[in-house]
mmCIF file with all atom_site columns, C-alpha atoms in Angstrom:
data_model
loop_
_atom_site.group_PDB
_atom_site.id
_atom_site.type_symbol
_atom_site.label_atom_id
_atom_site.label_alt_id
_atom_site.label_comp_id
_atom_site.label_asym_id
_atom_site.label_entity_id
_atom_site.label_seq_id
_atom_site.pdbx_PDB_ins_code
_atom_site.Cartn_x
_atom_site.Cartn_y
_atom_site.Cartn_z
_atom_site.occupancy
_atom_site.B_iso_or_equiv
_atom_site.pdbx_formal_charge
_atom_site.auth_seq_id
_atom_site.auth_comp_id
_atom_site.auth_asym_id
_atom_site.auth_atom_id
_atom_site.pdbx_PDB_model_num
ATOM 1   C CA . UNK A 1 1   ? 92.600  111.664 102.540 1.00 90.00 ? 27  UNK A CA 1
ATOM 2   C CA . UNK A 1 2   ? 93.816  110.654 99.295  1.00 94.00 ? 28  UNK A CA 1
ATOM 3   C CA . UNK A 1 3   ? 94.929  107.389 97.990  1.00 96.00 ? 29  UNK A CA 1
ATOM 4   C CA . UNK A 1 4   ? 97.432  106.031 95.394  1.00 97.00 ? 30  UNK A CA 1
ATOM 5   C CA . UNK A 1 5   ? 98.084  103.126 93.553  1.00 97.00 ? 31  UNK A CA 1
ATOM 6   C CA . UNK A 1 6   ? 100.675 102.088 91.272  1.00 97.00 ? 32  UNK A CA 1
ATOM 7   C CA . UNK A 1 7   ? 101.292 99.691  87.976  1.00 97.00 ? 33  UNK A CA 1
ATOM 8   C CA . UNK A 1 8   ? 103.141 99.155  85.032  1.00 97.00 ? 34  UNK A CA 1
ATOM 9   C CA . UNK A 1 9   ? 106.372 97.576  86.686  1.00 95.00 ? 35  UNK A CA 1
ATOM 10  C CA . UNK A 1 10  ? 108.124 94.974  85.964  1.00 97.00 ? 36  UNK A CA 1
ATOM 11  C CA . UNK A 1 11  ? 111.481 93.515  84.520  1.00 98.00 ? 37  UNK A CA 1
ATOM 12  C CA . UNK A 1 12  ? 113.075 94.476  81.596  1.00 98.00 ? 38  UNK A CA 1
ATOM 13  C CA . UNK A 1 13  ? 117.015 94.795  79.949  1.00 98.00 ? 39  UNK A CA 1
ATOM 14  C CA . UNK A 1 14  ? 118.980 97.625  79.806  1.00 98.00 ? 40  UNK A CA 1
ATOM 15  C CA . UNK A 1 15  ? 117.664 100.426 77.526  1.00 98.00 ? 41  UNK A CA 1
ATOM 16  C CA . UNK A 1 16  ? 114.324 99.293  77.600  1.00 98.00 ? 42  UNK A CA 1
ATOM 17  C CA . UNK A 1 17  ? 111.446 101.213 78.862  1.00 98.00 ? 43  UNK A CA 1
ATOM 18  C CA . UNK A 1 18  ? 108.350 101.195 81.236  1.00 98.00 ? 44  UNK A CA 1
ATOM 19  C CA . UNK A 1 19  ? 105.569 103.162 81.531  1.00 98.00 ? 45  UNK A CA 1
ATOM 20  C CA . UNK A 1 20  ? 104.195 103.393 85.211  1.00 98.00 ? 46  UNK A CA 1
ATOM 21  C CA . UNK A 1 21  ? 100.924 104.693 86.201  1.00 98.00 ? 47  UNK A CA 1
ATOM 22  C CA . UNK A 1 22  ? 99.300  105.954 89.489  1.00 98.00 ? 48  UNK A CA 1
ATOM 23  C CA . UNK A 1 23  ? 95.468  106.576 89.875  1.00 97.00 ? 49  UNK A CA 1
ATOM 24  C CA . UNK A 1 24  ? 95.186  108.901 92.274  1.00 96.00 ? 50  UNK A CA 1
ATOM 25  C CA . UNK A 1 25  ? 91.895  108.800 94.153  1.00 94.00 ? 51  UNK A CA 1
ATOM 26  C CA . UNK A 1 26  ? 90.097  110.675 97.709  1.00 91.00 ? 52  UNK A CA 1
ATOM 27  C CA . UNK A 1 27  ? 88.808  113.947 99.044  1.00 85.00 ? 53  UNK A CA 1
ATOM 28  C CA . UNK A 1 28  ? 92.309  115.606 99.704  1.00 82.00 ? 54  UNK A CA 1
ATOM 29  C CA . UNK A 1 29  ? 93.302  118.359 97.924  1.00 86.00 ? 55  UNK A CA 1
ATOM 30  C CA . UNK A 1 30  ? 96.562  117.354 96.168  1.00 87.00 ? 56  UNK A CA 1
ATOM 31  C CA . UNK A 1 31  ? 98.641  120.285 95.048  1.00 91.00 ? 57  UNK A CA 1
ATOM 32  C CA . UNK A 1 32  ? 101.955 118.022 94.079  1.00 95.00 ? 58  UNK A CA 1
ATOM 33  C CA . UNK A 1 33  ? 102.230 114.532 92.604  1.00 96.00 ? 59  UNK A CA 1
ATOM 34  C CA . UNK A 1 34  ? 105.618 113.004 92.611  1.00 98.00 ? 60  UNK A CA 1
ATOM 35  C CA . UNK A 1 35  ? 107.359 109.922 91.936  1.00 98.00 ? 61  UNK A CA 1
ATOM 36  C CA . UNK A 1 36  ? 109.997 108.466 94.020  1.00 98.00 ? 62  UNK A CA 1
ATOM 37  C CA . UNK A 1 37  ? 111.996 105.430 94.224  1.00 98.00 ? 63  UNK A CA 1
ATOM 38  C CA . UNK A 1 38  ? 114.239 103.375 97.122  1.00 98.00 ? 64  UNK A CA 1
ATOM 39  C CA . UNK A 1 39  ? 116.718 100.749 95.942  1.00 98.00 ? 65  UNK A CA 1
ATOM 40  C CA . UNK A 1 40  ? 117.629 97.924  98.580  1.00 96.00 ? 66  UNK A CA 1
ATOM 41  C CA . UNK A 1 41  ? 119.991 99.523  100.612 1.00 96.00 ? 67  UNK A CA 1
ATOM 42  C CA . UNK A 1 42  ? 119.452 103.019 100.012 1.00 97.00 ? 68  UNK A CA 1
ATOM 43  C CA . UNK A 1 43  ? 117.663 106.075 101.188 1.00 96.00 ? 69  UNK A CA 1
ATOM 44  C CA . UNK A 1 44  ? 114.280 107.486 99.103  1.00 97.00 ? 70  UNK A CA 1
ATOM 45  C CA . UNK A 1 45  ? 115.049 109.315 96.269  1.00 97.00 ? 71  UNK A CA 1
ATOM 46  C CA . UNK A 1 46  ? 112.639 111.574 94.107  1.00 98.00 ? 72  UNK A CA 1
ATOM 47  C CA . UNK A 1 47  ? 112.649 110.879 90.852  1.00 98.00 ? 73  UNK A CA 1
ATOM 48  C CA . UNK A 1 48  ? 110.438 113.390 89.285  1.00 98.00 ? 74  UNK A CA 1
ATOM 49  C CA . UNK A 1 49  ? 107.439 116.003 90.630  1.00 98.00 ? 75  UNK A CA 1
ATOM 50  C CA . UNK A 1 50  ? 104.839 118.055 89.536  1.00 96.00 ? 76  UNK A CA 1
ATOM 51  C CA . UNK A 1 51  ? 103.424 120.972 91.266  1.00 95.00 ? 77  UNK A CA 1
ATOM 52  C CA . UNK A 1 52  ? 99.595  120.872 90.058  1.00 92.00 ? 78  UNK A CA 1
ATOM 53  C CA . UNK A 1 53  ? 99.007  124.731 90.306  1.00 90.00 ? 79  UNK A CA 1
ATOM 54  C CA . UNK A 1 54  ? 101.781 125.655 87.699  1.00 92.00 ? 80  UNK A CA 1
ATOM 55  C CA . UNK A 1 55  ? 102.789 122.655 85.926  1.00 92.00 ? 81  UNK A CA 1
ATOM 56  C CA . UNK A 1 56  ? 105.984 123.318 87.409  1.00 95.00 ? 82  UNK A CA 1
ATOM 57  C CA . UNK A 1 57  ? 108.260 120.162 86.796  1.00 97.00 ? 83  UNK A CA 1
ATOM 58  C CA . UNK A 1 58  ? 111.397 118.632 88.279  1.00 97.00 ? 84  UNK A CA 1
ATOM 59  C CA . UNK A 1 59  ? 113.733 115.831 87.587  1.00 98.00 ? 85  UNK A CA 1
ATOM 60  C CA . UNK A 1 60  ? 116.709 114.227 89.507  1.00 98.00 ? 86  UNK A CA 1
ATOM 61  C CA . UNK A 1 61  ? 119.679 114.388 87.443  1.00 98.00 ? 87  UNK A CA 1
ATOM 62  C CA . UNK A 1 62  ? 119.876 110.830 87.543  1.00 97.00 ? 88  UNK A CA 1
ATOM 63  C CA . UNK A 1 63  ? 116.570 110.961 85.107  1.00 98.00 ? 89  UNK A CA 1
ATOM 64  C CA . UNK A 1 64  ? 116.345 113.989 83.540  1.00 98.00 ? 90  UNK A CA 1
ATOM 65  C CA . UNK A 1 65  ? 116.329 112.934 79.176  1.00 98.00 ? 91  UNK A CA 1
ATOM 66  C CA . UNK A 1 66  ? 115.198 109.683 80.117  1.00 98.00 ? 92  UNK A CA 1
ATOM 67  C CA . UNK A 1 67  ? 112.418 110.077 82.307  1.00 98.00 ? 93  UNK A CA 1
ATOM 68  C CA . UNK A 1 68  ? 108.809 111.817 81.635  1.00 98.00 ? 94  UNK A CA 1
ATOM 69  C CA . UNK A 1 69  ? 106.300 112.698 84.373  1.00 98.00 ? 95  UNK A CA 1
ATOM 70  C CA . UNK A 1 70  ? 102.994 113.769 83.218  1.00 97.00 ? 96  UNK A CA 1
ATOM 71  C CA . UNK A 1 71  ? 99.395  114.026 84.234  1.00 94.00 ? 97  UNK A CA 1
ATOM 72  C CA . UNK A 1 72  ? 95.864  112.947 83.077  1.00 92.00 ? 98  UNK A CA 1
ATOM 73  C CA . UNK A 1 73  ? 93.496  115.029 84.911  1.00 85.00 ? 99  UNK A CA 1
ATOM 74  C CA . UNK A 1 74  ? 90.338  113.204 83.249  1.00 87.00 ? 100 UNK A CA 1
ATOM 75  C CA . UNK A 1 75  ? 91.691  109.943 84.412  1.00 87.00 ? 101 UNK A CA 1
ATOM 76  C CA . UNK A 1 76  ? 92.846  111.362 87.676  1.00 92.00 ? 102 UNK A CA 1
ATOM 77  C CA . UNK A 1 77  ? 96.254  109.304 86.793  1.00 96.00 ? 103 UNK A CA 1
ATOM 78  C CA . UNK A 1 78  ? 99.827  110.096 87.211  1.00 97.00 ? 104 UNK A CA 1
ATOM 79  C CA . UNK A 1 79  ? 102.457 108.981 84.868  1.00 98.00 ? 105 UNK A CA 1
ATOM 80  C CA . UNK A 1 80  ? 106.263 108.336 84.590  1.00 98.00 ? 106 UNK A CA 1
ATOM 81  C CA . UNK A 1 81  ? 107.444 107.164 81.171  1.00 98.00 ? 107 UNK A CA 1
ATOM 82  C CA . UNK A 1 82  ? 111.206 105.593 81.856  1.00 98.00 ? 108 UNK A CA 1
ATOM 83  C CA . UNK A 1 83  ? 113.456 104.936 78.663  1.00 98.00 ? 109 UNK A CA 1
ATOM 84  C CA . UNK A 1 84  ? 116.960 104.313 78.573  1.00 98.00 ? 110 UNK A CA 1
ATOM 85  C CA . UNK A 1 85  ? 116.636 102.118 81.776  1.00 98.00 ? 111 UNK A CA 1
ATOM 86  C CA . UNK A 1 86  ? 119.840 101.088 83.206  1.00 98.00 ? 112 UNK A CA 1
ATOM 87  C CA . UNK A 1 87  ? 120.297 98.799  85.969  1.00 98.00 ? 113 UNK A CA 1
ATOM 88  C CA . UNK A 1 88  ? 120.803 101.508 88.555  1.00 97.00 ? 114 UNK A CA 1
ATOM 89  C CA . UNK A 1 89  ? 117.187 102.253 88.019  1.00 98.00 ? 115 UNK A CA 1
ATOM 90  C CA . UNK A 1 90  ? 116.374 98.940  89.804  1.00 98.00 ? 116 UNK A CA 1
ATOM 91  C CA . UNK A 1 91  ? 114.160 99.887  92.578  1.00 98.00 ? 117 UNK A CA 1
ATOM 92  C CA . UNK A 1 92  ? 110.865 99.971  94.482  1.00 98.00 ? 118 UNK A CA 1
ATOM 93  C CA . UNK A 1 93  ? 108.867 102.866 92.709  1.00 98.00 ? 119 UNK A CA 1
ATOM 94  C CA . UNK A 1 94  ? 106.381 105.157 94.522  1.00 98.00 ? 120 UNK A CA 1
ATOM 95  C CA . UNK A 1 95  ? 103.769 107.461 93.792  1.00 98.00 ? 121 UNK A CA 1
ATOM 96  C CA . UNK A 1 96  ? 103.384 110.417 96.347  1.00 98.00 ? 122 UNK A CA 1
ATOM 97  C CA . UNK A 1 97  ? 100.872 113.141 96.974  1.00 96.00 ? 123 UNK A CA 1
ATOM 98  C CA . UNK A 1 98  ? 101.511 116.473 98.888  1.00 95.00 ? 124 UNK A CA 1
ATOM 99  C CA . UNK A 1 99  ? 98.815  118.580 100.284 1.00 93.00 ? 125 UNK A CA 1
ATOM 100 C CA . UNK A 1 100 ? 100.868 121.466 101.137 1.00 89.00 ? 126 UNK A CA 1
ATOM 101 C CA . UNK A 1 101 ? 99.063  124.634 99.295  1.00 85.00 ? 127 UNK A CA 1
ATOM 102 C CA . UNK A 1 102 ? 101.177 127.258 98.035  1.00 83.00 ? 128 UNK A CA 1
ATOM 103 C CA . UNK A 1 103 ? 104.212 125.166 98.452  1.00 84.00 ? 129 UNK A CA 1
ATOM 104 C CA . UNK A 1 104 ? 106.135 123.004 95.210  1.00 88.00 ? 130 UNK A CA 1
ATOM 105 C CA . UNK A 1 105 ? 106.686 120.193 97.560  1.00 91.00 ? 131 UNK A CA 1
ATOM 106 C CA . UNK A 1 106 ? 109.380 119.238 94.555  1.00 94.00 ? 132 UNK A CA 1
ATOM 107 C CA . UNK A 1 107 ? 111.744 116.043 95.347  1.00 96.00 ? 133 UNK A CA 1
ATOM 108 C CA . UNK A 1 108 ? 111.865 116.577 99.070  1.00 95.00 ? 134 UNK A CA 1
ATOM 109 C CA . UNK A 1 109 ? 110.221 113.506 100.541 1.00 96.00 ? 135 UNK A CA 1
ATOM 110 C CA . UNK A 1 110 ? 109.326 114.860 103.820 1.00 95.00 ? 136 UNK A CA 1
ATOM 111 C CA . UNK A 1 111 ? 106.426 117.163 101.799 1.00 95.00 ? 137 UNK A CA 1
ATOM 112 C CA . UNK A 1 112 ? 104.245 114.022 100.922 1.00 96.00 ? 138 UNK A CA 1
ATOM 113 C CA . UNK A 1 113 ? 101.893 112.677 103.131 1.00 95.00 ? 139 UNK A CA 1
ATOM 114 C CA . UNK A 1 114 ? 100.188 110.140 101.074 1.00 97.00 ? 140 UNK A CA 1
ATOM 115 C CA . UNK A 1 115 ? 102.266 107.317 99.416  1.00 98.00 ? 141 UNK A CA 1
ATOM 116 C CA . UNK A 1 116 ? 101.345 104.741 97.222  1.00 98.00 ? 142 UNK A CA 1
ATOM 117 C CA . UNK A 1 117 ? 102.133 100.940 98.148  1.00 97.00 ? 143 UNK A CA 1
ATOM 118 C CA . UNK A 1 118 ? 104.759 100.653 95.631  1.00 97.00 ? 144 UNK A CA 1
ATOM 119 C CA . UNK A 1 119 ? 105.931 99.004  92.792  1.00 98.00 ? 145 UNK A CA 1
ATOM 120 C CA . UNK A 1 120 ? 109.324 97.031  91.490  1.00 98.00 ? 146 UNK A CA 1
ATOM 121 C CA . UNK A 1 121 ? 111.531 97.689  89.023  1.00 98.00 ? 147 UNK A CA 1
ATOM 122 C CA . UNK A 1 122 ? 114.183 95.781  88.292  1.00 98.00 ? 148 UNK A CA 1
ATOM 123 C CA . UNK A 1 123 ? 116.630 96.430  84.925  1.00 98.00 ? 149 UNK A CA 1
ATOM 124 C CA . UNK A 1 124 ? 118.942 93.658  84.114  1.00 98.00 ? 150 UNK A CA 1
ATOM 125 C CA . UNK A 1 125 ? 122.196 94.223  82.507  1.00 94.00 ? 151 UNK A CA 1
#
């Protein structure tokens, strides 16, 4: 089992930034950590993984320059830095865990078993 919970949204303006965070918590071996979002409307997106064993990282293209995952292993925490925030970033954020060994569970939804709650971001224009 493991268990996830997000913070750090919020509202801001366009080109601002946020800094979300995701303590990651429980007895299941996580092997990826990913972040994903859904706006209203729309189907889940990733927005940016890591695969734990490699440090293997990916980014939608929608993110990539703006957008930072990265890890605190002492904290147990999962981070996505977002700058340059434009309104299409307006969404519910989540944080997701995959368990699949041996396997960079990457962007593709359907790999994570564990989800976080979720958070909102909303970027006004």
């Amino acid at each position: 089992q493991v268990e996830l919970v997000e913070s750090g949204g919020g509202s801001v303006e366009a080109g601002g930034s946020l800094r979300l965070s995701c303590i990651v918590s429980g007895t299941g071996s996580r092997r990826s950590l990913a972040w994903f979002r859904q706006a209203e409307g729309k189907e889940r997106e990733g927005v940016a993984s890591i695969y734990l064993l490699s440090g293997r990282i990916d980014y939608a293209d929608s993110v990539k320059g703006r957008f930072t995952i990265s890890q605190d292993m002492a904290e147990n925490t999962v981070y996505l830095q977002m700058n340059g925030l434009k309104p299409e970033d307006t969404a519910t954020y989540y944080c997701a865990a995959s368990t699949l060994n041996m396997v960079v569970a990457g962007l593709a939804p359907g790999r994570y078993s564990y989800w976080g709650q979720g958070i909102q971001v909303t970027v006004s224009s």
